[in-house]
Each structure stands twice: as C-alpha cells, then as structure tokens.
Amino acid sequence: GIYFLDQKITVGDVEMPIVILGDPAYPLMPWLMKPYTGALDSEKELFNYRLSKCGMVVGCAFGRLKGRWRSLLTHSDLSETNIPIVIAAYCVLHNFCESKGETFMAGWEVKANRLAADYAQPGTWAISRA
C-alpha cells in the first residue's frame, strides 16, 4: 500500500495486484509473492518454478544496472519514498544508453559482482530471525 497504492495490472484476462517477488525467508504479506514451502504438489512446484524464472529475470536486470551504475553497489542514504524513483531513473538512463548504441560490456557486470562482495547483504537467517 505504500509503493503501489493498490494499483492493479491485467495479465491476459486476469486483474491482479502489483507485488514484490521475495524468497522463502520473507514473511508472507499481501504485497509480497514468495514460493511455497513444505510438501508441494505439482501445481505448487510449477508455481515455484515460474516464480524462480521471474526472479532470475529481475536478478539479471539488477545485475546489468549495477554493472553500468556502480553507485548501486554502495550504501544509499535515500529515503524509502525516493528509492523507487531513483531505480526507475537508472532504468530509463540505461535504456537511453542502449538505444543510443552505448553497448553494455559483459565485463562490467563481472566487475560489479566482485565489488558487490565488499558490500555483502545480510543473510536470509537475519530476515528469518527478525
């Protein structure tokens, strides 16, 4: 309700809320989509597989953003309300660079991943414990 203000999108003929993808360590919230855990039937396994594929696309996109815009690798002092705006601006700038022929160099993402190790995020155990 803070970032998307009950916005909905239509996929095929189904209207659904905008959600954030998360991993199993996060608590289930109305705005968070996470995989099923425990004993799974085939439908839940398929859901988890498709959710994982979506998460990989998001991960690759952020990897490219971090490769081009290294400031995303460091701590940010932005307020919560400005973070989505800044990330959207990075996306627009990235797409502008791509449209003008400024190709993305694969080595940038590799270097960004090495640099990101210096700014490791807390493990999921910290989220579960909280």
Short mmCIF file of C-alpha atoms in Angstrom, two decimals:
data_model
loop_
_atom_site.label_atom_id
_atom_site.label_comp_id
_atom_site.label_asym_id
_atom_site.label_seq_id
_atom_site.Cartn_x
_atom_site.Cartn_y
_atom_site.Cartn_z
CA GLY A 1 0.00 0.00 0.00
CA ILE A 2 3.00 2.36 0.26
CA TYR A 3 4.69 1.99 -3.12
CA PHE A 4 1.94 0.76 -5.43
CA LEU A 5 -1.17 2.21 -3.77
CA ASP A 6 -3.42 -0.71 -4.69
CA GLN A 7 -2.57 -0.46 -8.39
CA LYS A 8 -3.56 -3.46 -10.48
CA ILE A 9 -2.40 -4.85 -13.80
CA THR A 10 -4.23 -7.10 -16.23
CA VAL A 11 -2.46 -10.26 -17.37
CA GLY A 12 -4.48 -11.98 -20.06
CA ASP A 13 -8.00 -11.59 -18.69
CA VAL A 14 -6.98 -11.65 -15.02
CA GLU A 15 -6.66 -8.47 -12.98
CA MET A 16 -4.06 -8.76 -10.25
CA PRO A 17 -2.24 -6.51 -7.79
CA ILE A 18 1.35 -5.43 -8.32
CA VAL A 19 3.59 -7.40 -5.96
CA ILE A 20 7.24 -7.69 -4.99
CA LEU A 21 8.98 -11.04 -5.53
CA GLY A 22 10.68 -12.47 -2.46
CA ASP A 23 12.39 -15.63 -1.34
CA PRO A 24 11.11 -18.08 1.29
CA ALA A 25 12.87 -16.28 4.14
CA TYR A 26 10.45 -13.36 3.99
CA PRO A 27 7.10 -13.45 5.78
CA LEU A 28 4.06 -13.72 3.53
CA MET A 29 2.48 -10.30 3.04
CA PRO A 30 -0.34 -9.13 0.74
CA TRP A 31 2.18 -7.24 -1.41
CA LEU A 32 4.85 -9.99 -1.48
CA MET A 33 4.84 -13.07 -3.69
CA LYS A 34 7.09 -15.86 -2.46
CA PRO A 35 7.48 -19.55 -3.23
CA TYR A 36 5.55 -22.29 -1.50
CA THR A 37 7.46 -24.30 1.12
CA GLY A 38 6.99 -27.73 2.65
CA ALA A 39 5.37 -30.67 0.86
CA LEU A 40 4.40 -29.48 -2.62
CA ASP A 41 2.01 -30.88 -5.19
CA SER A 42 2.74 -30.47 -8.91
CA GLU A 43 0.81 -27.19 -9.18
CA LYS A 44 2.81 -25.60 -6.36
CA GLU A 45 6.08 -26.89 -7.83
CA LEU A 46 5.16 -25.36 -11.19
CA PHE A 47 4.29 -22.08 -9.47
CA ASN A 48 7.67 -22.09 -7.66
CA TYR A 49 9.48 -22.83 -10.93
CA ARG A 50 7.79 -19.95 -12.74
CA LEU A 51 8.33 -17.60 -9.81
CA SER A 52 12.02 -18.57 -9.80
CA LYS A 53 12.28 -17.78 -13.53
CA CYS A 54 10.78 -14.33 -12.87
CA GLY A 55 13.25 -13.79 -10.05
CA MET A 56 16.14 -14.66 -12.38
CA VAL A 57 14.98 -12.04 -14.89
CA VAL A 58 14.81 -9.44 -12.12
CA GLY A 59 18.25 -10.51 -10.84
CA CYS A 60 19.79 -10.20 -14.31
CA ALA A 61 18.21 -6.78 -14.80
CA PHE A 62 19.62 -5.51 -11.50
CA GLY A 63 22.97 -7.08 -12.36
CA ARG A 64 23.07 -5.02 -15.55
CA LEU A 65 22.04 -1.87 -13.69
CA LYS A 66 24.75 -2.43 -11.07
CA GLY A 67 27.28 -3.04 -13.85
CA ARG A 68 26.51 0.25 -15.55
CA TRP A 69 25.73 2.34 -12.45
CA ARG A 70 28.23 1.40 -9.75
CA SER A 71 26.64 3.72 -7.21
CA LEU A 72 24.02 0.98 -6.77
CA LEU A 73 26.73 -1.15 -5.15
CA THR A 74 27.16 1.08 -2.13
CA HIS A 75 25.02 2.06 0.82
CA SER A 76 22.33 4.56 -0.06
CA ASP A 77 21.07 7.29 2.24
CA LEU A 78 17.92 7.81 0.18
CA SER A 79 14.57 7.85 1.90
CA GLU A 80 12.22 4.93 1.23
CA THR A 81 9.98 7.14 -0.88
CA ASN A 82 12.83 8.13 -3.21
CA ILE A 83 14.33 4.66 -3.80
CA PRO A 84 11.74 3.55 -6.41
CA ILE A 85 12.11 6.87 -8.23
CA VAL A 86 15.90 6.61 -8.35
CA ILE A 87 15.83 2.99 -9.54
CA ALA A 88 13.32 3.94 -12.24
CA ALA A 89 15.66 6.78 -13.29
CA TYR A 90 18.56 4.30 -13.56
CA CYS A 91 16.37 2.08 -15.75
CA VAL A 92 15.42 4.98 -18.01
CA LEU A 93 19.06 6.09 -18.30
CA HIS A 94 20.18 2.52 -19.01
CA ASN A 95 17.56 2.14 -21.76
CA PHE A 96 18.56 5.52 -23.20
CA CYS A 97 22.21 4.43 -23.32
CA GLU A 98 21.23 1.18 -25.03
CA SER A 99 19.02 3.00 -27.57
CA LYS A 100 21.92 5.34 -28.45
CA GLY A 101 24.28 2.44 -29.11
CA GLU A 102 26.20 2.59 -25.83
CA THR A 103 26.56 -1.17 -25.55
CA PHE A 104 26.71 -2.90 -22.22
CA MET A 105 30.08 -4.58 -21.70
CA ALA A 106 29.85 -8.05 -20.12
CA GLY A 107 32.95 -7.31 -18.03
CA TRP A 108 31.09 -4.53 -16.23
CA GLU A 109 28.72 -6.99 -14.60
CA VAL A 110 31.57 -9.31 -13.61
CA LYS A 111 33.43 -6.40 -12.01
CA ALA A 112 30.26 -5.19 -10.31
CA ASN A 113 29.72 -8.65 -8.81
CA ARG A 114 33.28 -8.63 -7.43
CA LEU A 115 32.77 -5.16 -5.98
CA ALA A 116 29.37 -6.15 -4.57
CA ALA A 117 31.09 -8.76 -2.42
CA ASP A 118 32.60 -5.84 -0.47
CA TYR A 119 29.06 -4.68 0.36
CA ALA A 120 27.51 -8.03 1.24
CA GLN A 121 23.88 -8.01 2.26
CA PRO A 122 22.77 -9.74 5.46
CA GLY A 123 21.98 -13.43 5.07
CA THR A 124 18.43 -14.67 4.99
CA TRP A 125 18.94 -16.02 8.51
CA ALA A 126 18.80 -12.40 9.74
CA ILE A 127 15.47 -11.88 7.99
CA SER A 128 14.04 -15.12 9.39
CA ARG A 129 15.23 -14.27 12.88
CA ALA A 130 13.72 -10.77 12.71
#
